[in-house]
Amino acid sequence: MSFPDTVQIVEVSPRDGLQNETKLLATDIKVELIKQLATTGLKTIEATSFVSQKWIPQLADASEVFDAIKNIPNINFPVLVPNEAGMGQALHAGAKSIAVFTAASNTFCQKNTNCTLDESLKRITKIMDLAKKNKITVRGYISCTLGCPYEGEIPFTKTAEIAKELFEMGCYQISLGDTIGVGTPFRAKKLIDAVVKQIPITHIAAHFHDTYGQALANIYAVLEQGVRVFDASVSGLGGCPYAKGASGNVATEDVIYMLNGMGISTGIDLEKIVAVSNFIANALGRSPTSKVALAMLAN
Ligand code: HMG
Ligand code: MG
């Protein structure tokens, strides 16, 4: 068993976090969220998504948000892109880095993007062509890797095949999503075992949602296997409106507290993260829900 000295956190609250919120936030609040996150030591912050505003009304102001933050130095701000139209908007906005997404489950693909799994890979091929022409780096997400709200468990070999395809298309990193947070540690390990047969572990990230309170245990489990990049969201915000039962991502503050305690550095200031968690929760009309934020704010 070996643990690393450092781990990378990809902050997804401005995109995955906000997309599931029904209370529409002002653009200024989203910009302020990203600006505050940018002071915490985070190096990658997924800023927004260029998806259809009919499908995700909360992120209809993607261009305005991106325009306001794109010149913050030394931070990678990927934006989520579903198709060529979204890629066109991302390029126009000046994005240097994007994320594409598909799923291990065909039904989830249909519900989330109105196309089959095969069609989603064809869309990604077209996005990749544009990305290569414009020297844009691309991260790939695979959803429902530990369970689908419509199809249940999907064979890990299916996720592994898709990961290989995305990697061969040119995605520099593949983020394995437990979209509805049903995973548990031994299954999370089996998923990684399957995927590392197809792509190097150094190109795998893990994206756990905390619906059943398993996310930290899953992170610990796959850390043991060598995964070194974890997606997280301040205040545990997040979920996908097209994944029935999906709730928040693992809270960034919970992950950093655990890693700090294990002597694993992220370069991120926990107190600052908790302050951002409090800011965005209050903007949404509530208190932070993560245990770490609640405990630190009470002291
Ligand atoms: P569609 O309705 O099939 O699209 O949606 P269409 O191509 O038929 O076009 C319909 C209308 O949408 C047209 O406008 C297009 O111009 C417009 P109209 O003529 O009706 O006025 N349109 C767009 N507008 C803005 N941006 C675009 C765009 N494309 C078309 N990019 C589509 C297909 C893919 C667009 C839609 O299904 C969509 O936007 N889906 C995204 C849903 C989403 O964002 N889900 C959450 C992200 S994934 C996730 O959360 C999981 C993840 O976190 C990992 C995990 O947890 O597992 C990544
Ligand atoms: Mg997600």
mmCIF file of C-alpha atoms and ligand atoms in Angstrom:
data_model
loop_
_atom_site.group_PDB
_atom_site.id
_atom_site.type_symbol
_atom_site.label_atom_id
_atom_site.label_comp_id
_atom_site.label_asym_id
_atom_site.label_seq_id
_atom_site.Cartn_x
_atom_site.Cartn_y
_atom_site.Cartn_z
ATOM 1 C CA MET A 1 0.000 0.000 0.000
ATOM 2 C CA SER A 2 1.464 3.380 -0.913
ATOM 3 C CA PHE A 3 0.079 6.865 -0.715
ATOM 4 C CA PRO A 4 1.362 9.890 -2.619
ATOM 5 C CA ASP A 5 2.778 13.161 -1.298
ATOM 6 C CA THR A 6 0.457 15.207 -3.500
ATOM 7 C CA VAL A 7 -2.923 14.870 -5.146
ATOM 8 C CA GLN A 8 -4.681 17.120 -7.652
ATOM 9 C CA ILE A 9 -8.216 18.379 -7.085
ATOM 10 C CA VAL A 10 -10.404 19.442 -10.008
ATOM 11 C CA GLU A 11 -13.030 21.842 -8.696
ATOM 12 C CA VAL A 12 -16.362 21.373 -10.467
ATOM 13 C CA SER A 13 -18.766 23.489 -8.401
ATOM 14 C CA PRO A 14 -19.289 26.289 -10.939
ATOM 15 C CA ARG A 15 -20.445 23.678 -13.494
ATOM 16 C CA ASP A 16 -21.525 20.371 -11.931
ATOM 17 C CA GLY A 17 -22.378 22.171 -8.696
ATOM 18 C CA LEU A 18 -24.623 24.853 -10.100
ATOM 19 C CA GLN A 19 -26.234 22.936 -12.986
ATOM 20 C CA ASN A 20 -28.480 21.080 -10.553
ATOM 21 C CA GLU A 21 -29.660 24.179 -8.681
ATOM 22 C CA THR A 22 -33.164 25.339 -9.559
ATOM 23 C CA LYS A 23 -32.771 28.780 -7.964
ATOM 24 C CA LEU A 24 -31.227 30.838 -10.779
ATOM 25 C CA LEU A 25 -28.163 32.696 -9.561
ATOM 26 C CA ALA A 26 -27.056 36.082 -10.896
ATOM 27 C CA THR A 27 -24.022 36.004 -13.181
ATOM 28 C CA ASP A 28 -22.114 38.131 -10.635
ATOM 29 C CA ILE A 29 -22.484 35.438 -7.991
ATOM 30 C CA LYS A 30 -21.088 32.760 -10.327
ATOM 31 C CA VAL A 31 -18.177 35.009 -11.246
ATOM 32 C CA GLU A 32 -17.554 35.765 -7.576
ATOM 33 C CA LEU A 33 -17.613 32.022 -6.803
ATOM 34 C CA ILE A 34 -14.912 31.366 -9.398
ATOM 35 C CA LYS A 35 -12.837 34.379 -8.312
ATOM 36 C CA GLN A 36 -12.915 33.212 -4.694
ATOM 37 C CA LEU A 37 -12.064 29.628 -5.714
ATOM 38 C CA ALA A 38 -9.125 31.003 -7.685
ATOM 39 C CA THR A 39 -7.566 32.362 -4.458
ATOM 40 C CA THR A 40 -7.599 29.016 -2.637
ATOM 41 C CA GLY A 41 -4.710 27.304 -4.422
ATOM 42 C CA LEU A 42 -6.886 25.331 -6.858
ATOM 43 C CA LYS A 43 -5.217 24.960 -10.243
ATOM 44 C CA THR A 44 -8.149 23.558 -12.239
ATOM 45 C CA ILE A 45 -11.672 24.958 -11.951
ATOM 46 C CA GLU A 46 -14.375 23.797 -14.361
ATOM 47 C CA ALA A 47 -15.971 27.161 -15.038
ATOM 48 C CA THR A 48 -19.272 26.469 -16.800
ATOM 49 C CA SER A 49 -20.832 24.519 -19.663
ATOM 50 C CA PHE A 50 -21.809 25.459 -23.195
ATOM 51 C CA VAL A 51 -24.858 23.213 -23.323
ATOM 52 C CA SER A 52 -28.403 23.978 -24.407
ATOM 53 C CA GLN A 53 -30.012 26.510 -22.083
ATOM 54 C CA LYS A 54 -33.294 24.660 -22.505
ATOM 55 C CA TRP A 55 -31.631 21.649 -20.910
ATOM 56 C CA ILE A 56 -29.607 23.501 -18.240
ATOM 57 C CA PRO A 57 -31.159 26.946 -17.643
ATOM 58 C CA GLN A 58 -28.789 27.750 -14.767
ATOM 59 C CA LEU A 59 -25.762 27.935 -17.074
ATOM 60 C CA ALA A 60 -27.358 30.008 -19.845
ATOM 61 C CA ASP A 61 -24.890 32.820 -19.032
ATOM 62 C CA ALA A 62 -21.827 30.652 -19.780
ATOM 63 C CA SER A 63 -20.280 33.213 -22.159
ATOM 64 C CA GLU A 64 -20.627 36.094 -19.696
ATOM 65 C CA VAL A 65 -19.245 34.050 -16.820
ATOM 66 C CA PHE A 66 -16.310 32.816 -18.884
ATOM 67 C CA ASP A 67 -15.531 36.277 -20.189
ATOM 68 C CA ALA A 68 -15.308 37.621 -16.638
ATOM 69 C CA ILE A 69 -12.860 34.979 -15.377
ATOM 70 C CA LYS A 70 -10.813 33.891 -18.376
ATOM 71 C CA ASN A 71 -7.915 36.240 -17.684
ATOM 72 C CA ILE A 72 -7.282 35.040 -14.139
ATOM 73 C CA PRO A 73 -3.681 33.780 -14.442
ATOM 74 C CA ASN A 74 -2.186 30.349 -13.745
ATOM 75 C CA ILE A 75 -5.467 28.460 -13.556
ATOM 76 C CA ASN A 76 -6.892 25.998 -16.046
ATOM 77 C CA PHE A 77 -10.606 26.734 -16.646
ATOM 78 C CA PRO A 78 -12.104 23.861 -18.653
ATOM 79 C CA VAL A 79 -15.679 24.244 -19.885
ATOM 80 C CA LEU A 80 -18.070 21.372 -20.587
ATOM 81 C CA VAL A 81 -19.077 20.932 -24.225
ATOM 82 C CA PRO A 82 -21.745 18.491 -25.556
ATOM 83 C CA ASN A 83 -21.536 18.955 -29.331
ATOM 84 C CA GLU A 84 -20.047 21.024 -32.157
ATOM 85 C CA ALA A 85 -22.402 23.950 -31.425
ATOM 86 C CA GLY A 86 -21.140 24.083 -27.832
ATOM 87 C CA MET A 87 -17.550 23.779 -29.049
ATOM 88 C CA GLY A 88 -18.111 26.748 -31.352
ATOM 89 C CA GLN A 89 -19.337 28.800 -28.417
ATOM 90 C CA ALA A 90 -16.450 27.689 -26.218
ATOM 91 C CA LEU A 91 -13.931 28.670 -28.895
ATOM 92 C CA HIS A 92 -15.648 32.002 -29.424
ATOM 93 C CA ALA A 93 -15.519 32.637 -25.673
ATOM 94 C CA GLY A 94 -11.757 31.981 -25.695
ATOM 95 C CA ALA A 95 -11.671 28.645 -23.857
ATOM 96 C CA LYS A 96 -8.272 26.919 -23.939
ATOM 97 C CA SER A 97 -9.461 23.732 -22.369
ATOM 98 C CA ILE A 98 -12.716 21.770 -22.542
ATOM 99 C CA ALA A 99 -14.363 18.661 -21.146
ATOM 100 C CA VAL A 100 -16.486 16.242 -23.164
ATOM 101 C CA PHE A 101 -18.872 13.698 -21.709
ATOM 102 C CA THR A 102 -20.523 10.403 -22.427
ATOM 103 C CA ALA A 103 -21.773 7.555 -20.263
ATOM 104 C CA ALA A 104 -21.337 3.852 -19.717
ATOM 105 C CA SER A 105 -25.119 3.640 -20.023
ATOM 106 C CA ASN A 106 -26.957 4.098 -23.299
ATOM 107 C CA THR A 107 -30.207 5.099 -21.562
ATOM 108 C CA PHE A 108 -28.464 7.769 -19.511
ATOM 109 C CA CYS A 109 -26.866 9.155 -22.687
ATOM 110 C CA GLN A 110 -30.325 9.437 -24.216
ATOM 111 C CA LYS A 111 -31.775 11.170 -21.154
ATOM 112 C CA ASN A 112 -28.808 13.522 -20.741
ATOM 113 C CA THR A 113 -27.909 14.380 -24.324
ATOM 114 C CA ASN A 114 -30.749 13.081 -26.500
ATOM 115 C CA CYS A 115 -28.530 10.646 -28.379
ATOM 116 C CA THR A 116 -27.266 7.080 -28.092
ATOM 117 C CA LEU A 117 -23.908 6.196 -26.584
ATOM 118 C CA ASP A 118 -22.507 5.527 -30.080
ATOM 119 C CA GLU A 119 -23.827 8.864 -31.330
ATOM 120 C CA SER A 120 -22.289 10.634 -28.334
ATOM 121 C CA LEU A 121 -18.881 9.178 -29.268
ATOM 122 C CA LYS A 122 -19.364 10.405 -32.839
ATOM 123 C CA ARG A 123 -20.176 13.882 -31.501
ATOM 124 C CA ILE A 124 -17.016 13.736 -29.399
ATOM 125 C CA THR A 125 -14.956 12.772 -32.479
ATOM 126 C CA LYS A 126 -16.153 15.961 -34.186
ATOM 127 C CA ILE A 127 -15.395 18.037 -31.083
ATOM 128 C CA MET A 128 -11.907 16.485 -30.916
ATOM 129 C CA ASP A 129 -11.221 17.494 -34.532
ATOM 130 C CA LEU A 130 -12.023 21.105 -33.674
ATOM 131 C CA ALA A 131 -10.011 20.861 -30.465
ATOM 132 C CA LYS A 132 -6.930 19.602 -32.323
ATOM 133 C CA LYS A 133 -7.217 22.338 -34.951
ATOM 134 C CA ASN A 134 -7.448 24.975 -32.227
ATOM 135 C CA LYS A 135 -4.881 23.429 -29.824
ATOM 136 C CA ILE A 136 -7.459 22.951 -27.088
ATOM 137 C CA THR A 137 -6.835 20.366 -24.362
ATOM 138 C CA VAL A 138 -9.672 17.931 -23.709
ATOM 139 C CA ARG A 139 -10.725 16.024 -20.615
ATOM 140 C CA GLY A 140 -13.272 13.214 -20.985
ATOM 141 C CA TYR A 141 -16.005 12.216 -18.548
ATOM 142 C CA ILE A 142 -17.747 8.858 -18.416
ATOM 143 C CA SER A 143 -20.926 8.877 -16.326
ATOM 144 C CA CYS A 144 -22.711 6.035 -14.540
ATOM 145 C CA THR A 145 -19.545 3.967 -14.156
ATOM 146 C CA LEU A 146 -20.665 2.516 -10.824
ATOM 147 C CA GLY A 147 -24.368 2.404 -11.572
ATOM 148 C CA CYS A 148 -27.041 3.956 -13.752
ATOM 149 C CA PRO A 149 -30.429 5.202 -12.532
ATOM 150 C CA TYR A 150 -32.070 3.526 -15.538
ATOM 151 C CA GLU A 151 -29.943 0.456 -16.321
ATOM 152 C CA GLY A 152 -28.463 -0.431 -12.920
ATOM 153 C CA GLU A 153 -24.953 -1.881 -12.864
ATOM 154 C CA ILE A 154 -23.006 -1.658 -16.112
ATOM 155 C CA PRO A 155 -20.060 -4.042 -16.730
ATOM 156 C CA PHE A 156 -16.758 -2.334 -15.873
ATOM 157 C CA THR A 157 -15.344 -3.625 -19.134
ATOM 158 C CA LYS A 158 -17.814 -1.318 -20.926
ATOM 159 C CA THR A 159 -16.427 1.729 -19.100
ATOM 160 C CA ALA A 160 -12.895 0.499 -19.815
ATOM 161 C CA GLU A 161 -13.642 0.248 -23.569
ATOM 162 C CA ILE A 162 -15.058 3.784 -23.624
ATOM 163 C CA ALA A 163 -12.110 5.110 -21.618
ATOM 164 C CA LYS A 164 -9.745 3.572 -24.181
ATOM 165 C CA GLU A 165 -11.696 5.150 -27.022
ATOM 166 C CA LEU A 166 -11.657 8.616 -25.409
ATOM 167 C CA PHE A 167 -7.962 8.274 -24.600
ATOM 168 C CA GLU A 168 -7.137 7.247 -28.171
ATOM 169 C CA MET A 169 -9.174 10.177 -29.476
ATOM 170 C CA GLY A 170 -6.834 12.453 -27.513
ATOM 171 C CA CYS A 171 -8.419 13.117 -24.116
ATOM 172 C CA TYR A 172 -5.522 13.784 -21.739
ATOM 173 C CA GLN A 173 -7.499 12.551 -18.747
ATOM 174 C CA ILE A 174 -10.582 10.390 -18.285
ATOM 175 C CA SER A 175 -12.769 11.182 -15.294
ATOM 176 C CA LEU A 176 -14.806 8.190 -14.131
ATOM 177 C CA GLY A 177 -18.117 9.440 -12.782
ATOM 178 C CA ASP A 178 -20.178 7.774 -10.083
ATOM 179 C CA THR A 179 -23.023 10.017 -11.181
ATOM 180 C CA ILE A 180 -25.599 8.805 -8.662
ATOM 181 C CA GLY A 181 -23.153 8.038 -5.867
ATOM 182 C CA VAL A 182 -24.043 4.365 -5.477
ATOM 183 C CA GLY A 183 -20.458 3.074 -5.506
ATOM 184 C CA THR A 184 -18.713 1.441 -2.569
ATOM 185 C CA PRO A 185 -14.951 0.946 -2.112
ATOM 186 C CA PHE A 186 -14.437 -2.599 -3.408
ATOM 187 C CA ARG A 187 -16.550 -1.906 -6.511
ATOM 188 C CA ALA A 188 -14.666 1.368 -7.052
ATOM 189 C CA LYS A 189 -11.427 -0.638 -6.971
ATOM 190 C CA LYS A 190 -12.798 -3.178 -9.465
ATOM 191 C CA LEU A 191 -13.703 -0.307 -11.784
ATOM 192 C CA ILE A 192 -10.139 1.030 -11.652
ATOM 193 C CA ASP A 193 -8.727 -2.496 -12.108
ATOM 194 C CA ALA A 194 -10.747 -2.799 -15.322
ATOM 195 C CA VAL A 195 -9.882 0.649 -16.675
ATOM 196 C CA VAL A 196 -6.130 0.366 -16.029
ATOM 197 C CA LYS A 197 -6.114 -2.638 -18.347
ATOM 198 C CA GLN A 198 -6.910 -0.135 -21.128
ATOM 199 C CA ILE A 199 -5.320 3.208 -20.154
ATOM 200 C CA PRO A 200 -2.477 4.232 -17.827
ATOM 201 C CA ILE A 201 -3.538 5.084 -14.287
ATOM 202 C CA THR A 202 -1.813 8.459 -14.636
ATOM 203 C CA HIS A 203 -4.601 9.441 -17.048
ATOM 204 C CA ILE A 204 -7.486 8.464 -14.767
ATOM 205 C CA ALA A 205 -9.421 10.832 -12.493
ATOM 206 C CA ALA A 206 -12.229 9.863 -10.125
ATOM 207 C CA HIS A 207 -15.503 11.786 -9.839
ATOM 208 C CA PHE A 208 -17.531 10.597 -6.873
ATOM 209 C CA HIS A 209 -20.925 11.875 -5.878
ATOM 210 C CA ASP A 210 -21.757 11.483 -2.192
ATOM 211 C CA THR A 211 -25.416 10.434 -2.390
ATOM 212 C CA TYR A 212 -24.941 7.492 -0.012
ATOM 213 C CA GLY A 213 -22.034 8.987 1.953
ATOM 214 C CA GLN A 214 -19.478 6.705 0.285
ATOM 215 C CA ALA A 215 -17.375 9.232 -1.606
ATOM 216 C CA LEU A 216 -14.480 9.619 0.873
ATOM 217 C CA ALA A 217 -14.248 5.857 1.354
ATOM 218 C CA ASN A 218 -14.178 5.433 -2.424
ATOM 219 C CA ILE A 219 -11.475 8.092 -2.774
ATOM 220 C CA TYR A 220 -9.367 6.342 -0.136
ATOM 221 C CA ALA A 221 -9.834 3.025 -1.929
ATOM 222 C CA VAL A 222 -8.725 4.250 -5.345
ATOM 223 C CA LEU A 223 -5.915 6.374 -3.864
ATOM 224 C CA GLU A 224 -4.471 3.048 -2.717
ATOM 225 C CA GLN A 225 -4.512 1.909 -6.342
ATOM 226 C CA GLY A 226 -2.693 4.980 -7.632
ATOM 227 C CA VAL A 227 -5.435 7.405 -8.736
ATOM 228 C CA ARG A 228 -4.071 10.899 -8.144
ATOM 229 C CA VAL A 229 -6.748 13.273 -9.506
ATOM 230 C CA PHE A 230 -10.125 13.784 -7.829
ATOM 231 C CA ASP A 231 -13.075 15.941 -8.829
ATOM 232 C CA ALA A 232 -14.806 17.764 -5.979
ATOM 233 C CA SER A 233 -17.258 20.591 -5.417
ATOM 234 C CA VAL A 234 -17.357 23.128 -2.580
ATOM 235 C CA SER A 235 -20.209 22.605 -0.164
ATOM 236 C CA GLY A 236 -20.950 19.293 -1.865
ATOM 237 C CA LEU A 237 -22.970 21.087 -4.539
ATOM 238 C CA GLY A 238 -23.965 19.213 -7.599
ATOM 239 C CA GLY A 239 -25.725 16.518 -9.464
ATOM 240 C CA CYS A 240 -27.166 16.000 -12.880
ATOM 241 C CA PRO A 241 -30.808 16.933 -13.477
ATOM 242 C CA TYR A 242 -31.047 14.035 -15.935
ATOM 243 C CA ALA A 243 -29.800 11.437 -13.448
ATOM 244 C CA LYS A 244 -32.745 10.587 -11.220
ATOM 245 C CA GLY A 245 -31.599 10.509 -7.598
ATOM 246 C CA ALA A 246 -28.252 12.198 -8.216
ATOM 247 C CA SER A 247 -27.210 14.481 -5.393
ATOM 248 C CA GLY A 248 -24.068 16.389 -4.567
ATOM 249 C CA ASN A 249 -20.475 15.776 -5.494
ATOM 250 C CA VAL A 250 -18.056 15.000 -2.739
ATOM 251 C CA ALA A 251 -17.406 18.291 -0.911
ATOM 252 C CA THR A 252 -13.996 19.794 -1.667
ATOM 253 C CA GLU A 253 -13.540 20.685 1.998
ATOM 254 C CA ASP A 254 -14.201 17.082 3.069
ATOM 255 C CA VAL A 255 -11.605 15.761 0.614
ATOM 256 C CA ILE A 256 -8.972 18.302 1.629
ATOM 257 C CA TYR A 257 -9.563 17.693 5.342
ATOM 258 C CA MET A 258 -9.050 13.958 4.815
ATOM 259 C CA LEU A 259 -5.958 14.419 2.635
ATOM 260 C CA ASN A 260 -4.442 16.979 5.028
ATOM 261 C CA GLY A 261 -4.894 14.459 7.851
ATOM 262 C CA MET A 262 -3.145 11.812 5.734
ATOM 263 C CA GLY A 263 -0.220 14.158 5.074
ATOM 264 C CA ILE A 264 -1.103 14.398 1.375
ATOM 265 C CA SER A 265 -0.741 17.896 -0.040
ATOM 266 C CA THR A 266 -3.169 19.503 -2.491
ATOM 267 C CA GLY A 267 -1.770 23.045 -2.353
ATOM 268 C CA ILE A 268 -5.256 24.218 -1.369
ATOM 269 C CA ASP A 269 -6.057 26.291 1.720
ATOM 270 C CA LEU A 270 -8.819 24.516 3.662
ATOM 271 C CA GLU A 271 -9.992 27.619 5.548
ATOM 272 C CA LYS A 272 -10.380 29.549 2.312
ATOM 273 C CA ILE A 273 -12.322 26.658 0.756
ATOM 274 C CA VAL A 274 -14.680 26.596 3.742
ATOM 275 C CA ALA A 275 -15.243 30.349 3.359
ATOM 276 C CA VAL A 276 -16.134 29.828 -0.327
ATOM 277 C CA SER A 277 -18.403 26.934 0.628
ATOM 278 C CA ASN A 278 -20.212 29.239 3.060
ATOM 279 C CA PHE A 279 -20.442 32.017 0.456
ATOM 280 C CA ILE A 280 -22.065 29.881 -2.234
ATOM 281 C CA ALA A 281 -24.368 28.031 0.159
ATOM 282 C CA ASN A 282 -25.610 31.376 1.503
ATOM 283 C CA ALA A 283 -26.082 32.681 -2.049
ATOM 284 C CA LEU A 284 -28.321 29.657 -2.617
ATOM 285 C CA GLY A 285 -30.242 30.482 0.562
ATOM 286 C CA ARG A 286 -28.890 27.778 2.837
ATOM 287 C CA SER A 287 -25.951 26.750 5.025
ATOM 288 C CA PRO A 288 -23.133 24.491 3.826
ATOM 289 C CA THR A 289 -24.067 20.859 4.287
ATOM 290 C CA SER A 290 -20.631 19.262 4.449
ATOM 291 C CA LYS A 291 -19.540 18.061 7.879
ATOM 292 C CA VAL A 292 -16.144 19.748 7.611
ATOM 293 C CA ALA A 293 -17.627 23.148 6.717
ATOM 294 C CA LEU A 294 -20.204 22.888 9.501
ATOM 295 C CA ALA A 295 -17.571 21.923 12.080
ATOM 296 C CA MET A 296 -15.083 24.599 11.026
ATOM 297 C CA LEU A 297 -17.705 27.340 10.815
ATOM 298 C CA ALA A 298 -18.971 26.434 14.299
ATOM 299 C CA ASN A 299 -15.482 26.919 15.817
HETATM 300 P P1 HMG B 1 -31.203 18.565 -28.467
HETATM 301 O O1 HMG B 1 -32.473 19.165 -27.984
HETATM 302 O O2 HMG B 1 -31.240 17.185 -29.032
HETATM 303 O O3 HMG B 1 -30.440 19.555 -29.471
HETATM 304 O O4 HMG B 1 -30.167 18.607 -27.257
HETATM 305 P P2 HMG B 1 -30.641 19.870 -30.997
HETATM 306 O O5 HMG B 1 -29.298 19.673 -31.633
HETATM 307 O O6 HMG B 1 -31.834 19.146 -31.551
HETATM 308 O O7 HMG B 1 -30.970 21.425 -30.930
HETATM 309 C C1 HMG B 1 -32.123 21.893 -30.244
HETATM 310 C C2 HMG B 1 -31.896 23.352 -29.864
HETATM 311 O O8 HMG B 1 -30.789 23.459 -28.937
HETATM 312 C C3 HMG B 1 -31.533 24.246 -31.041
HETATM 313 O O9 HMG B 1 -32.050 25.539 -30.739
HETATM 314 C C4 HMG B 1 -30.024 24.280 -30.999
HETATM 315 O O10 HMG B 1 -29.507 25.435 -31.590
HETATM 316 C C5 HMG B 1 -29.774 24.317 -29.501
HETATM 317 P P3 HMG B 1 -33.490 26.038 -31.278
HETATM 318 O O11 HMG B 1 -33.368 25.930 -32.768
HETATM 319 O O12 HMG B 1 -34.505 25.072 -30.723
HETATM 320 O O13 HMG B 1 -33.589 27.412 -30.732
HETATM 321 N N1 HMG B 1 -28.455 23.792 -29.123
HETATM 322 C C6 HMG B 1 -27.611 24.409 -28.285
HETATM 323 N N2 HMG B 1 -27.720 25.562 -27.637
HETATM 324 C C7 HMG B 1 -26.675 25.896 -26.833
HETATM 325 N N3 HMG B 1 -25.564 25.149 -26.691
HETATM 326 C C8 HMG B 1 -25.430 24.003 -27.341
HETATM 327 C C9 HMG B 1 -26.478 23.593 -28.185
HETATM 328 N N4 HMG B 1 -26.669 22.507 -28.948
HETATM 329 C C10 HMG B 1 -27.891 22.646 -29.524
HETATM 330 N N5 HMG B 1 -24.336 23.287 -27.166
HETATM 331 C C11 HMG B 1 -27.958 18.705 -26.365
HETATM 332 C C12 HMG B 1 -28.877 18.038 -27.385
HETATM 333 C C13 HMG B 1 -26.686 17.880 -26.279
HETATM 334 C C14 HMG B 1 -27.657 20.114 -26.827
HETATM 335 C C15 HMG B 1 -28.697 18.733 -24.999
HETATM 336 O O14 HMG B 1 -29.142 17.457 -24.683
HETATM 337 C C16 HMG B 1 -27.816 19.227 -23.881
HETATM 338 O O15 HMG B 1 -27.431 20.381 -23.859
HETATM 339 N N6 HMG B 1 -27.501 18.344 -22.892
HETATM 340 C C17 HMG B 1 -26.609 18.659 -21.814
HETATM 341 C C18 HMG B 1 -27.181 18.188 -20.513
HETATM 342 C C19 HMG B 1 -26.190 18.483 -19.411
HETATM 343 O O16 HMG B 1 -25.509 19.486 -19.415
HETATM 344 N N7 HMG B 1 -26.131 17.570 -18.429
HETATM 345 C C20 HMG B 1 -25.240 17.716 -17.328
HETATM 346 C C21 HMG B 1 -23.789 17.558 -17.693
HETATM 347 S S1 HMG B 1 -23.208 15.871 -17.675
HETATM 348 C C22 HMG B 1 -22.946 15.539 -15.996
HETATM 349 O O17 HMG B 1 -23.338 16.296 -15.143
HETATM 350 C C23 HMG B 1 -22.154 14.328 -15.592
HETATM 351 C C24 HMG B 1 -20.724 14.664 -15.158
HETATM 352 O O18 HMG B 1 -20.699 15.592 -14.086
HETATM 353 C C25 HMG B 1 -19.991 13.387 -14.700
HETATM 354 C C26 HMG B 1 -20.797 12.533 -13.719
HETATM 355 O O19 HMG B 1 -21.167 13.020 -12.648
HETATM 356 O O20 HMG B 1 -21.039 11.385 -14.073
HETATM 357 C C27 HMG B 1 -19.936 15.260 -16.327
HETATM 358 MG MG MG B 2 -21.033 14.961 -11.877
#
